[in-house]
Coordinates of C-alpha atoms in Angstrom, one line a residue:
Chain A
M250 CA -69.3 72.1 -23.9
S251 CA -72.7 73.5 -22.9
F252 CA -74.0 70.2 -24.1
M253 CA -72.1 68.5 -21.3
R254 CA -73.3 71.0 -18.6
N255 CA -77.0 70.7 -19.5
N256 CA -76.8 67.0 -19.2
T257 CA -74.8 66.7 -16.0
I258 CA -77.7 65.8 -13.9
K259 CA -79.0 63.4 -16.5
S260 CA -75.6 61.7 -16.8
I261 CA -75.2 61.4 -13.0
F262 CA -78.6 59.8 -12.9
Y263 CA -77.7 57.3 -15.6
V264 CA -74.4 56.4 -13.9
I265 CA -76.1 55.9 -10.5
A266 CA -78.9 53.8 -12.2
T267 CA -76.3 51.7 -14.0
I268 CA -74.3 51.1 -10.8
L269 CA -77.5 50.2 -8.9
L270 CA -78.5 47.7 -11.6
V271 CA -75.0 46.1 -11.8
L272 CA -74.8 45.7 -8.0
L273 CA -78.4 44.5 -7.8
P274 CA -77.7 40.8 -6.9
F275 CA -75.7 42.0 -3.8
Y276 CA -78.5 43.8 -2.0
V277 CA -81.8 42.0 -3.1
G278 CA -82.9 38.5 -3.1
Q279 CA -83.3 35.9 -5.9
Y280 CA -86.9 36.7 -6.6
T281 CA -86.2 40.4 -7.3
V282 CA -83.2 39.5 -9.5
T283 CA -85.3 37.0 -11.5
T284 CA -88.0 39.7 -11.9
F285 CA -85.3 42.0 -13.4
I286 CA -84.2 39.2 -15.8
R287 CA -87.9 39.0 -16.9
I288 CA -87.9 42.7 -17.4
I289 CA -84.7 42.4 -19.5
Y290 CA -86.0 39.7 -21.9
F291 CA -89.4 41.2 -22.2
G292 CA -87.6 44.5 -22.6
F293 CA -85.9 43.1 -25.7
L294 CA -89.3 42.1 -27.1
S295 CA -90.9 45.4 -26.3
L296 CA -87.9 47.3 -27.7
S297 CA -88.3 45.3 -30.9
M298 CA -91.9 46.3 -31.3
G299 CA -91.3 49.8 -30.0
F300 CA -88.6 50.4 -32.5
L301 CA -90.9 49.5 -35.4
I302 CA -93.8 51.6 -34.0
G303 CA -91.8 54.6 -32.8
Q304 CA -89.2 54.8 -35.5
G305 CA -90.9 53.2 -38.5
G306 CA -94.6 53.7 -37.7
M307 CA -95.3 50.0 -38.3
V308 CA -97.4 48.2 -35.7
S309 CA -96.1 44.7 -36.1
L310 CA -97.8 41.9 -34.1
T311 CA -95.4 39.2 -35.4
Q312 CA -92.6 40.1 -32.9
T313 CA -93.7 37.5 -30.3
A314 CA -93.4 34.8 -33.0
F315 CA -89.7 35.6 -33.5
F316 CA -89.3 35.6 -29.7
G317 CA -90.8 32.1 -29.6
L318 CA -89.0 30.9 -32.7
S319 CA -85.5 31.5 -31.2
G320 CA -86.7 29.8 -28.0
Y321 CA -87.8 26.8 -30.1
I322 CA -84.5 26.6 -31.9
I323 CA -82.7 26.7 -28.6
G324 CA -84.9 23.9 -27.4
L325 CA -84.6 21.8 -30.5
F326 CA -80.9 22.1 -31.0
G327 CA -79.6 22.9 -27.6
V328 CA -81.6 20.3 -25.6
E329 CA -82.7 17.6 -28.0
R330 CA -79.6 17.6 -30.3
G331 CA -77.3 18.6 -27.5
L332 CA -75.3 21.2 -29.5
I333 CA -73.0 23.4 -27.4
F334 CA -73.0 27.0 -26.6
P335 CA -72.7 29.4 -29.5
W336 CA -74.3 27.1 -32.1
P337 CA -78.0 26.9 -31.0
D338 CA -77.9 30.6 -30.3
L339 CA -76.5 31.5 -33.7
M340 CA -78.9 29.2 -35.4
A341 CA -81.7 30.8 -33.5
I342 CA -80.8 34.3 -34.7
G343 CA -80.3 32.9 -38.2
A344 CA -83.7 31.2 -38.2
V345 CA -85.3 34.5 -36.9
L346 CA -83.6 36.4 -39.8
I347 CA -84.9 34.0 -42.4
L348 CA -88.4 34.0 -41.1
A349 CA -88.4 37.8 -40.7
F350 CA -87.2 38.2 -44.3
L351 CA -90.0 35.9 -45.6
F352 CA -92.7 37.7 -43.6
G353 CA -91.1 41.1 -44.2
I354 CA -91.1 40.9 -48.0
I355 CA -94.8 40.1 -48.0
A356 CA -95.9 42.4 -45.2
M357 CA -94.0 45.4 -46.3
R358 CA -96.1 45.7 -49.4
T359 CA -98.8 47.0 -47.1
H360 CA -99.1 50.0 -44.8
K361 CA -100.6 51.0 -41.5
I362 CA -103.7 49.1 -40.5
V363 CA -103.5 46.5 -43.2
F364 CA -99.9 45.8 -42.1
L365 CA -101.1 45.4 -38.5
M366 CA -103.7 42.8 -39.6
I367 CA -101.3 40.9 -41.8
T368 CA -98.6 40.7 -39.1
L369 CA -101.2 39.6 -36.6
A370 CA -102.2 36.8 -38.9
F371 CA -98.5 35.8 -39.4
G372 CA -98.1 35.7 -35.7
Q373 CA -101.1 33.4 -35.4
V374 CA -99.7 31.2 -38.2
C375 CA -96.7 30.5 -36.1
W376 CA -98.8 30.0 -33.0
A377 CA -101.1 27.5 -34.8
F378 CA -98.1 25.6 -36.1
A379 CA -96.4 25.4 -32.7
A380 CA -99.6 24.3 -31.0
Q381 CA -100.6 21.7 -33.6
N382 CA -97.3 20.2 -34.5
T383 CA -96.7 17.3 -32.1
T384 CA -94.0 15.5 -33.9
I385 CA -91.2 18.1 -33.8
L386 CA -92.4 21.0 -31.6
R387 CA -94.3 18.7 -29.1
G388 CA -97.6 20.6 -29.4
W389 CA -99.1 22.1 -26.3
S390 CA -96.6 20.6 -23.8
G391 CA -93.7 22.3 -25.6
I392 CA -90.0 21.6 -25.0
R393 CA -88.7 21.5 -21.5
G394 CA -85.4 21.3 -19.7
I395 CA -83.6 24.2 -21.4
R396 CA -80.6 25.1 -19.3
P397 CA -77.9 27.8 -19.7
F398 CA -74.3 26.7 -20.2
V399 CA -71.0 26.8 -18.4
I400 CA -68.6 28.9 -20.4
Y401 CA -65.0 29.5 -19.4
G402 CA -65.7 28.2 -16.0
I403 CA -68.6 30.6 -15.4
N404 CA -71.7 28.8 -14.6
F405 CA -74.7 30.7 -16.0
N406 CA -77.1 28.4 -14.2
E407 CA -76.5 30.6 -11.2
Y408 CA -79.0 33.4 -11.4
Q409 CA -76.5 36.1 -10.5
N410 CA -74.2 35.2 -13.4
F411 CA -77.2 34.9 -15.7
Y412 CA -78.4 38.3 -14.6
W413 CA -75.1 40.0 -15.3
A414 CA -74.8 38.3 -18.7
S415 CA -78.3 39.4 -19.6
L416 CA -77.6 42.9 -18.4
V417 CA -74.4 43.3 -20.4
L418 CA -76.1 42.0 -23.5
F419 CA -79.0 44.3 -22.9
F420 CA -76.9 47.4 -22.4
L421 CA -74.9 46.6 -25.5
S422 CA -78.0 45.9 -27.6
V423 CA -79.8 49.0 -26.4
F424 CA -76.7 51.1 -27.2
I425 CA -76.5 49.7 -30.7
L426 CA -80.2 50.3 -31.4
W427 CA -79.8 53.8 -30.1
R428 CA -77.0 54.4 -32.6
I429 CA -79.1 52.9 -35.4
T430 CA -82.0 55.2 -34.5
K431 CA -79.7 58.2 -34.8
S432 CA -77.9 57.0 -37.9
P433 CA -78.9 58.1 -41.5
F434 CA -80.7 54.8 -41.7
G435 CA -82.8 55.6 -38.6
L436 CA -83.5 59.1 -39.9
A437 CA -84.7 57.7 -43.3
L438 CA -86.9 55.3 -41.3
N439 CA -88.4 58.3 -39.5
G440 CA -89.0 60.0 -42.8
I441 CA -90.8 56.9 -44.0
R442 CA -92.9 56.9 -40.9
E443 CA -94.0 60.5 -41.7
N444 CA -94.5 60.2 -45.4
P445 CA -93.5 57.1 -47.4
K446 CA -94.5 58.6 -50.7
R447 CA -92.3 61.7 -50.4
M448 CA -89.3 59.5 -49.3
A449 CA -89.8 57.4 -52.3
A450 CA -90.0 60.5 -54.5
I451 CA -86.6 61.7 -53.3
G452 CA -85.1 58.4 -54.1
Y453 CA -85.0 56.3 -50.9
P454 CA -85.7 52.6 -51.4
V455 CA -88.6 52.7 -49.0
Y456 CA -89.6 49.1 -49.3
W457 CA -86.1 47.8 -48.5
I458 CA -85.5 50.2 -45.7
R459 CA -88.7 48.9 -44.1
V460 CA -87.6 45.3 -44.7
V461 CA -84.2 45.9 -43.0
A462 CA -85.9 47.7 -40.1
F463 CA -88.1 44.6 -39.7
L464 CA -85.1 42.4 -39.7
I465 CA -83.3 44.5 -37.1
A466 CA -86.4 44.4 -34.9
A467 CA -86.7 40.6 -35.4
V468 CA -83.2 40.1 -34.1
Y469 CA -84.0 42.0 -30.9
A470 CA -87.1 39.9 -30.4
G471 CA -85.0 36.8 -31.1
L472 CA -82.3 37.8 -28.5
G473 CA -85.1 38.3 -25.9
G474 CA -86.4 34.8 -26.8
I475 CA -83.1 33.2 -26.2
L476 CA -82.8 34.8 -22.8
A477 CA -86.4 33.8 -22.0
A478 CA -85.9 30.2 -23.0
Y479 CA -82.8 29.9 -20.8
N480 CA -84.4 31.6 -17.9
T481 CA -87.7 29.8 -17.9
G482 CA -86.3 26.5 -19.1
I483 CA -89.3 25.8 -21.2
I484 CA -90.8 26.9 -24.5
M485 CA -94.4 26.3 -25.5
P486 CA -97.1 27.7 -27.7
T487 CA -98.6 29.9 -24.8
T488 CA -95.3 31.9 -25.0
I489 CA -96.3 33.2 -28.4
Q490 CA -100.1 33.4 -28.1
L491 CA -101.9 36.6 -29.1
S492 CA -102.5 37.7 -25.6
R493 CA -98.8 37.9 -25.1
T494 CA -98.4 40.0 -28.2
I495 CA -101.1 42.3 -27.0
W496 CA -99.4 42.6 -23.6
V497 CA -96.2 43.6 -25.3
L498 CA -98.0 46.2 -27.4
L499 CA -99.4 47.5 -24.2
T500 CA -96.0 47.9 -22.6
V501 CA -94.9 49.9 -25.6
I502 CA -97.8 52.2 -25.4
L503 CA -97.6 52.4 -21.6
G504 CA -94.1 53.6 -21.7
G505 CA -94.5 55.9 -24.7
A506 CA -94.1 54.6 -28.2
S507 CA -92.5 57.8 -29.5
Y508 CA -89.7 57.7 -27.0
F509 CA -86.7 55.4 -27.5
F510 CA -86.7 54.2 -23.9
G511 CA -90.5 54.1 -23.7
P512 CA -90.8 50.4 -24.3
I513 CA -88.3 49.6 -21.6
V514 CA -90.0 51.8 -19.0
G515 CA -93.3 50.3 -20.0
T516 CA -92.1 46.8 -19.6
A517 CA -90.6 47.5 -16.2
I518 CA -93.9 49.0 -15.0
A519 CA -96.0 46.2 -16.5
V520 CA -93.8 43.4 -15.0
W521 CA -93.7 45.0 -11.6
L522 CA -97.5 45.6 -11.7
D523 CA -97.9 41.9 -12.4
V524 CA -95.7 41.0 -9.4
L525 CA -97.6 43.5 -7.1
I526 CA -101.1 42.7 -8.3
S527 CA -100.8 38.9 -8.5
G528 CA -100.6 38.8 -4.7
V529 CA -103.9 40.8 -4.4
T530 CA -106.1 39.7 -7.2
E531 CA -106.3 37.3 -10.2
R532 CA -107.7 40.0 -12.4
Y533 CA -104.3 41.3 -13.8
N534 CA -105.7 41.4 -17.3
L535 CA -108.7 43.5 -16.2
V536 CA -106.5 46.0 -14.4
I537 CA -104.0 46.3 -17.2
G538 CA -106.8 46.5 -19.8
V539 CA -108.3 49.5 -18.0
I540 CA -104.9 51.1 -17.7
F541 CA -104.4 50.6 -21.4
L542 CA -107.8 52.2 -22.1
L543 CA -107.0 55.2 -20.0
I544 CA -103.5 55.7 -21.5
V545 CA -104.9 55.6 -25.0
L546 CA -107.7 58.0 -24.2
F547 CA -106.0 60.5 -22.0
S548 CA -102.2 60.3 -22.5
P549 CA -101.2 58.6 -25.8
T550 CA -97.6 59.6 -25.3
G551 CA -97.4 57.2 -22.4
V552 CA -95.7 57.5 -19.0
I553 CA -92.6 59.1 -20.3
G554 CA -94.8 61.5 -22.2
I555 CA -96.5 62.6 -19.1
F556 CA -93.3 63.3 -17.3
D557 CA -91.9 65.0 -20.4
T558 CA -94.9 67.3 -20.6
L559 CA -94.7 68.1 -16.9
R560 CA -91.0 69.0 -17.2
K561 CA -91.5 71.2 -20.2
D562 CA -94.1 73.0 -18.2
K563 CA -91.5 73.8 -15.6
K564 CA -94.1 73.2 -12.9
F565 CA -93.4 69.7 -11.9
T566 CA -94.3 69.5 -8.3
I567 CA -96.3 66.9 -6.5
T568 CA -99.2 69.2 -5.9
N569 CA -100.1 70.0 -9.5
I570 CA -99.8 66.7 -11.2
F571 CA -103.5 66.6 -11.9
S572 CA -104.0 70.3 -12.5
F573 CA -106.3 71.4 -15.2
K574 CA -103.7 73.3 -17.2
K575 CA -101.6 70.1 -17.6
R576 CA -104.5 68.2 -19.0
R577 CA -105.0 70.9 -21.6
Y578 CA -101.3 70.8 -22.5
I579 CA -101.4 67.0 -22.9
Q580 CA -104.5 67.4 -25.1
K581 CA -102.8 69.9 -27.3
H582 CA -99.9 67.6 -27.9
K583 CA -102.0 64.4 -28.3
R584 CA -101.2 64.2 -32.0
R585 CA -97.5 63.8 -31.4
W586 CA -97.3 60.1 -31.9
Chain M
M3 CA -117.4 7.5 -49.7
E4 CA -119.6 9.9 -51.6
L5 CA -121.8 10.2 -48.6
K6 CA -118.9 11.2 -46.5
F7 CA -117.8 13.9 -48.9
T8 CA -121.4 15.3 -48.9
I9 CA -121.4 15.5 -45.2
L10 CA -118.0 17.1 -45.1
I11 CA -119.2 19.7 -47.6
L12 CA -122.3 20.4 -45.5
N13 CA -120.1 20.7 -42.4
G14 CA -118.0 23.2 -44.3
L15 CA -121.0 25.2 -45.3
T16 CA -122.1 25.3 -41.6
Q17 CA -118.7 26.5 -40.7
A18 CA -118.9 29.0 -43.6
A19 CA -122.2 30.3 -42.2
I20 CA -120.5 31.3 -38.9
L21 CA -117.4 32.6 -40.6
F22 CA -119.6 34.8 -42.9
V23 CA -121.5 36.4 -40.0
L24 CA -118.2 37.0 -38.2
G25 CA -116.3 38.3 -41.2
S26 CA -119.1 40.5 -42.6
G27 CA -119.3 42.5 -39.4
L28 CA -115.6 43.1 -39.4
T29 CA -115.4 43.9 -43.1
L30 CA -118.3 46.4 -42.8
A31 CA -116.6 48.3 -40.0
F32 CA -113.3 48.2 -41.8
G33 CA -114.6 49.3 -45.1
L34 CA -116.2 52.5 -43.9
M35 CA -114.3 53.4 -40.8
R36 CA -110.9 51.9 -41.5
V37 CA -111.0 50.5 -38.0
V38 CA -109.9 47.0 -37.4
N39 CA -112.0 46.0 -34.5
L40 CA -109.6 43.7 -32.6
G41 CA -112.3 43.3 -30.0
H42 CA -114.4 41.4 -32.6
G43 CA -113.4 38.0 -31.1
A44 CA -114.2 39.2 -27.6
F45 CA -117.6 40.5 -28.8
Y46 CA -118.3 37.1 -30.3
M47 CA -117.3 35.4 -27.1
L48 CA -119.4 37.6 -24.8
G49 CA -122.4 37.2 -27.2
G50 CA -122.0 33.5 -27.0
Y51 CA -121.8 33.4 -23.3
L52 CA -124.8 35.7 -22.8
G53 CA -126.7 33.5 -25.2
W54 CA -125.6 30.4 -23.2
S55 CA -126.9 32.0 -19.9
V56 CA -130.2 32.9 -21.6
V57 CA -130.7 29.3 -22.9
K58 CA -129.8 28.0 -19.4
A59 CA -132.3 30.2 -17.7
T60 CA -135.2 30.0 -20.1
G61 CA -134.4 27.2 -22.6
N62 CA -135.5 29.6 -25.3
W63 CA -132.9 29.5 -28.1
P64 CA -134.4 32.2 -30.4
L65 CA -134.5 34.6 -27.4
A66 CA -130.8 33.8 -26.8
L67 CA -130.0 34.8 -30.3
I68 CA -131.9 38.1 -29.9
V69 CA -130.4 38.9 -26.5
G70 CA -126.9 38.0 -27.5
G71 CA -127.1 40.1 -30.6
L72 CA -128.7 43.1 -29.1
A73 CA -126.6 43.1 -25.9
I74 CA -123.4 43.3 -28.0
A75 CA -125.0 45.9 -30.3
L76 CA -125.7 48.0 -27.2
L77 CA -122.1 47.5 -25.9
G78 CA -120.8 48.5 -29.4
L79 CA -123.0 51.7 -29.3
L80 CA -121.7 52.6 -25.8
F81 CA -118.1 51.9 -26.8
E82 CA -118.4 53.9 -30.0
K83 CA -120.1 56.9 -28.4
T84 CA -117.9 57.2 -25.3
M85 CA -114.5 56.1 -26.5
L86 CA -114.0 55.4 -30.2
G87 CA -115.6 58.7 -31.2
R88 CA -113.0 60.6 -29.2
V89 CA -110.1 59.4 -31.3
R90 CA -111.8 59.3 -34.6
G91 CA -109.6 59.3 -37.7
R92 CA -106.4 58.2 -36.0
D93 CA -105.8 54.6 -36.9
L94 CA -103.5 53.5 -34.1
P95 CA -105.4 54.8 -31.1
E96 CA -108.7 53.5 -32.6
T97 CA -107.2 50.0 -32.9
L98 CA -105.5 50.1 -29.5
L99 CA -108.8 51.0 -27.9
T100 CA -110.4 47.9 -29.4
V101 CA -107.5 45.9 -28.1
A102 CA -107.9 47.3 -24.6
L103 CA -111.6 46.5 -24.8
S104 CA -111.0 43.0 -25.8
M105 CA -108.7 42.4 -22.9
I106 CA -111.3 43.7 -20.5
I107 CA -114.1 41.7 -22.0
S108 CA -112.2 38.5 -22.1
D109 CA -111.3 38.9 -18.4
I110 CA -114.9 39.7 -17.5
C111 CA -116.0 36.5 -19.4
L112 CA -113.5 34.6 -17.3
I113 CA -115.1 36.0 -14.1
F114 CA -118.6 35.0 -14.9
W115 CA -118.3 32.0 -17.1
A116 CA -115.0 30.5 -16.0
R117 CA -115.7 27.0 -17.4
T118 CA -113.5 24.8 -19.5
A119 CA -115.7 24.7 -22.6
I120 CA -119.4 25.0 -23.1
T121 CA -121.9 24.7 -25.9
L122 CA -125.3 26.2 -26.2
N123 CA -128.2 23.7 -25.9
V124 CA -130.4 23.8 -29.0
P125 CA -134.0 22.7 -28.3
Q126 CA -135.2 19.7 -30.2
Y127 CA -137.9 21.5 -32.2
L128 CA -135.2 23.6 -33.9
N129 CA -133.0 20.5 -34.5
P130 CA -135.1 17.9 -36.3
P131 CA -133.1 15.5 -38.5
I132 CA -133.8 16.5 -42.1
T133 CA -133.3 14.1 -44.9
L134 CA -132.4 15.6 -48.2
L135 CA -131.4 13.6 -51.3
G136 CA -131.0 10.5 -49.2
L137 CA -128.8 12.1 -46.6
T138 CA -129.9 12.8 -43.0
Y139 CA -128.3 15.9 -41.5
P140 CA -129.1 17.9 -38.3
G141 CA -131.8 20.4 -39.1
F142 CA -130.2 23.1 -36.9
R143 CA -127.3 23.3 -39.2
Y144 CA -129.6 24.0 -42.1
L145 CA -131.2 26.7 -39.9
M146 CA -127.7 28.2 -39.3
M147 CA -127.1 28.4 -43.1
A148 CA -130.6 29.9 -43.6
I149 CA -129.9 32.6 -40.9
S150 CA -126.6 33.3 -42.5
I151 CA -128.1 33.7 -46.0
F152 CA -130.8 35.9 -44.5
I153 CA -128.2 38.1 -43.0
A154 CA -126.2 38.2 -46.2
V155 CA -129.3 39.3 -48.2
S156 CA -130.3 41.9 -45.6
L157 CA -126.9 43.4 -45.6
W158 CA -127.0 43.5 -49.4
V159 CA -130.4 45.2 -49.3
I160 CA -129.2 47.7 -46.6
L161 CA -126.0 48.5 -48.5
Y162 CA -127.3 48.7 -52.0
K163 CA -131.0 49.6 -51.8
T164 CA -131.4 52.1 -48.9
N165 CA -130.2 55.7 -48.5
L166 CA -128.2 54.7 -45.5
G167 CA -126.3 52.1 -47.6
R168 CA -125.7 54.7 -50.3
A169 CA -124.2 57.0 -47.7
V170 CA -122.1 54.2 -46.3
R171 CA -120.7 53.3 -49.7
A172 CA -120.1 56.9 -50.6
G173 CA -118.3 57.3 -47.2
V174 CA -116.0 54.4 -48.1
D175 CA -114.8 56.3 -51.1
D176 CA -114.6 59.8 -49.7
R177 CA -115.7 60.7 -46.3
E178 CA -114.9 64.4 -46.6
T179 CA -117.2 64.9 -49.6
V180 CA -120.0 62.9 -47.9
S181 CA -119.9 65.1 -44.9
A182 CA -119.7 68.2 -47.1
L183 CA -123.0 67.1 -48.7
G184 CA -124.7 67.5 -45.4
I185 CA -124.8 63.8 -44.3
N186 CA -123.9 63.3 -40.7
I187 CA -121.0 61.0 -41.2
N188 CA -120.5 60.5 -37.4
K189 CA -124.0 59.1 -37.1
I190 CA -123.3 56.7 -40.0
Y191 CA -120.1 55.6 -38.3
S192 CA -122.1 54.8 -35.2
I193 CA -124.7 52.9 -37.1
V194 CA -122.1 50.8 -38.9
F195 CA -120.2 50.0 -35.8
V196 CA -123.3 49.0 -34.0
L197 CA -124.3 46.8 -36.9
S198 CA -120.9 45.2 -36.9
A199 CA -121.1 44.5 -33.1
L200 CA -124.6 43.1 -33.6
L201 CA -123.3 40.7 -36.2
A202 CA -120.5 39.7 -33.8
G203 CA -123.0 39.0 -31.1
L204 CA -125.2 36.9 -33.4
A205 CA -122.2 35.0 -34.6
G206 CA -121.3 34.3 -31.0
V207 CA -124.7 32.7 -30.3
L208 CA -124.6 30.8 -33.6
G209 CA -121.0 29.7 -33.3
G210 CA -121.5 28.8 -29.6
S211 CA -124.3 26.4 -30.6
Y212 CA -122.1 24.6 -33.1
L213 CA -118.6 25.0 -31.8
Q214 CA -117.4 25.4 -28.3
L215 CA -117.0 28.5 -26.2
S216 CA -113.9 28.5 -24.1
P217 CA -111.8 31.0 -22.2
G218 CA -109.1 32.4 -24.5
G219 CA -111.1 31.3 -27.6
D220 CA -111.6 35.0 -28.6
T221 CA -108.2 35.2 -30.2
T222 CA -108.8 32.2 -32.4
I223 CA -112.1 33.7 -33.5
L224 CA -110.5 37.1 -34.1
T225 CA -107.8 35.4 -36.3
L226 CA -110.4 33.5 -38.2
S227 CA -112.4 36.6 -39.0
L228 CA -109.2 38.5 -40.0
V229 CA -108.3 35.7 -42.4
V230 CA -111.8 35.9 -43.8
I231 CA -111.5 39.5 -44.6
I232 CA -107.9 39.4 -45.8
V233 CA -108.8 36.6 -48.3
G234 CA -112.0 38.1 -49.4
G235 CA -110.8 41.7 -49.6
M236 CA -111.3 44.3 -46.9
G237 CA -114.6 46.1 -47.1
S238 CA -116.1 43.7 -49.6
L239 CA -119.4 41.9 -48.8
L240 CA -119.1 39.5 -51.8
G241 CA -115.5 38.8 -50.8
A242 CA -116.7 37.8 -47.3
V243 CA -119.2 35.4 -48.8
V244 CA -116.7 33.7 -51.1
S245 CA -113.8 33.6 -48.7
S246 CA -116.0 32.2 -45.8
I247 CA -117.2 29.4 -48.1
I248 CA -113.6 28.6 -49.2
L249 CA -112.3 28.7 -45.6
G250 CA -115.2 26.7 -44.3
Q251 CA -114.5 23.9 -46.7
I252 CA -110.8 24.0 -45.9
M253 CA -111.6 23.8 -42.2
S254 CA -114.0 20.9 -42.6
F255 CA -111.8 18.8 -45.0
G256 CA -108.7 19.7 -43.0
L257 CA -110.3 18.4 -39.8
A258 CA -111.2 15.1 -41.6
F259 CA -107.9 14.5 -43.4
A260 CA -105.2 16.3 -41.6
P261 CA -106.5 17.0 -38.1
Q262 CA -103.0 17.9 -36.9
Y263 CA -102.9 20.9 -39.1
S264 CA -106.6 21.8 -39.3
Y265 CA -106.1 25.3 -37.9
F266 CA -102.8 25.8 -39.7
L267 CA -104.3 25.0 -43.1
I268 CA -106.6 28.0 -43.2
F269 CA -103.6 30.2 -43.5
I270 CA -102.6 28.7 -46.8
P271 CA -105.2 30.6 -48.9
M272 CA -104.2 33.7 -46.9
A273 CA -100.6 33.3 -47.9
L274 CA -101.5 32.7 -51.5
V275 CA -103.8 35.7 -51.7
L276 CA -101.2 37.9 -50.0
A277 CA -98.5 36.8 -52.4
L278 CA -100.6 37.0 -55.6
R279 CA -103.3 39.6 -55.0
P280 CA -102.6 41.6 -51.8
Q281 CA -105.8 43.5 -51.9
G282 CA -107.8 40.2 -51.5
L283 CA -110.1 38.4 -54.0
F284 CA -112.7 41.1 -54.3
G285 CA -111.0 44.0 -52.5
R286 CA -109.8 47.3 -53.9
Q287 CA -106.4 48.7 -53.5
I288 CA -106.2 50.6 -50.2

């Protein structure tokens, strides 16, 4: 029961946060709610990449392609063929799984930096195909007019309903991924992150565990892609271009790749930064590039890492955020991730 | 018909010249430092834009080549000394730093050269029509091939005939032993990274004179150079030569016969190589 007591404050915090999120459409305007929807679908994408980086030690730059693929499937079958609700979505997830399997069995033969390069190239293959195929995927103009459905009398075209649906899906998915992380499978994955050779030596099918992790991550990217396609109503090659992938990588690092919730926190910060900065300057990429640089150089554990370090120090007050001792503490723990 | 094929092959070789200068820089840095410089495309673009400005101001193309190359080399030196050196030996932070740098560079390029697409002007005295074997072809493209061959030979001489090259090649195999032998491996890292940046800058000026420079083009260039080194084998100079020739021909013929998929086609050799020989044509198992 001490477990409960220690976490009381934390639990209260989570409950309040959940209530605030659920009641969001009642006290803020449409623009803010739409921004939260953006955080949710990019959160899926970021979570997908963050899961591979944080749990499996694999920096995959293909995730955005899965995000785009499910959007394209929704566009092709939902808009152009006119299939009704669950079918385009199920087909999207199916297509994502097939593509992820094909990419996975090739890419998982490599490790670390070579893996990164190969997944980057895979992502670019998809981008090149989407951009240059004018007959099916409509080239640069993409597929327009994607709209959510009316299911059981609930019209998901209304932004409040769409927000709640996204939020429920998000909570559910995050919870499942959390359970996966803590399961024997997740622990095996952590072991592979630390030392694949040893895990193979004690009898784990390293290659297949990595492939399955890749599939799980791809499904999360695909779910995000479905929500994004419905919300923006359009899917085009710029959705899956490399700069988007790099932005997602940034959100993962910004929040803290070694923390489960890091990618979500990072996405929330990056999206809100986008909203705040875009009113002041067009140089969003410059600002976020500099932030990226500083995070990598001075605080590789990300924003959550900074707060975590401060809390462990038991000296978290406003006055000593930038104190010298803290910097040394962070430096000492730089190698954590 | 024969004439057309010859021209396509020559176009392919011109393309290969650019691809080689690009890919050799990346492969050099990767071979020794195990750093994938994801800012390579941004280096290329900045070099090209600087060269464009120099040509616009002075009309002197050779000067543009030198300025573009040296400016990027200097940038590479600064970046290596102040940032990359701080996270040495840790793959992920090293790569992420180059990613961050590429974001910053491409946005800065957007501030100063926010144009749709530009091409460097090549002066007439560098671009005489040359007739070889009954075929007239722009002289500047022969010049590009010549520069590329010159770079390939110089790299070969540096890597295989000098003490620096011997240290670099030894460092590829075993960096601990090299530094235990009293060679300053950090200095060698810096030299190699600067050389790699220099090559990216030169490639930018060369490529900017043949292809177009446009905002956002850095990711395309980065992908091309990654494909070159994946096909050729990471860290292999010979691999970069062979794969850039193959890819150059594919790009040239693809543009002529299947323009819709010209960019997509270059990934086919990559897929084949990854499936059949994952370390690349001339690479070693990493």
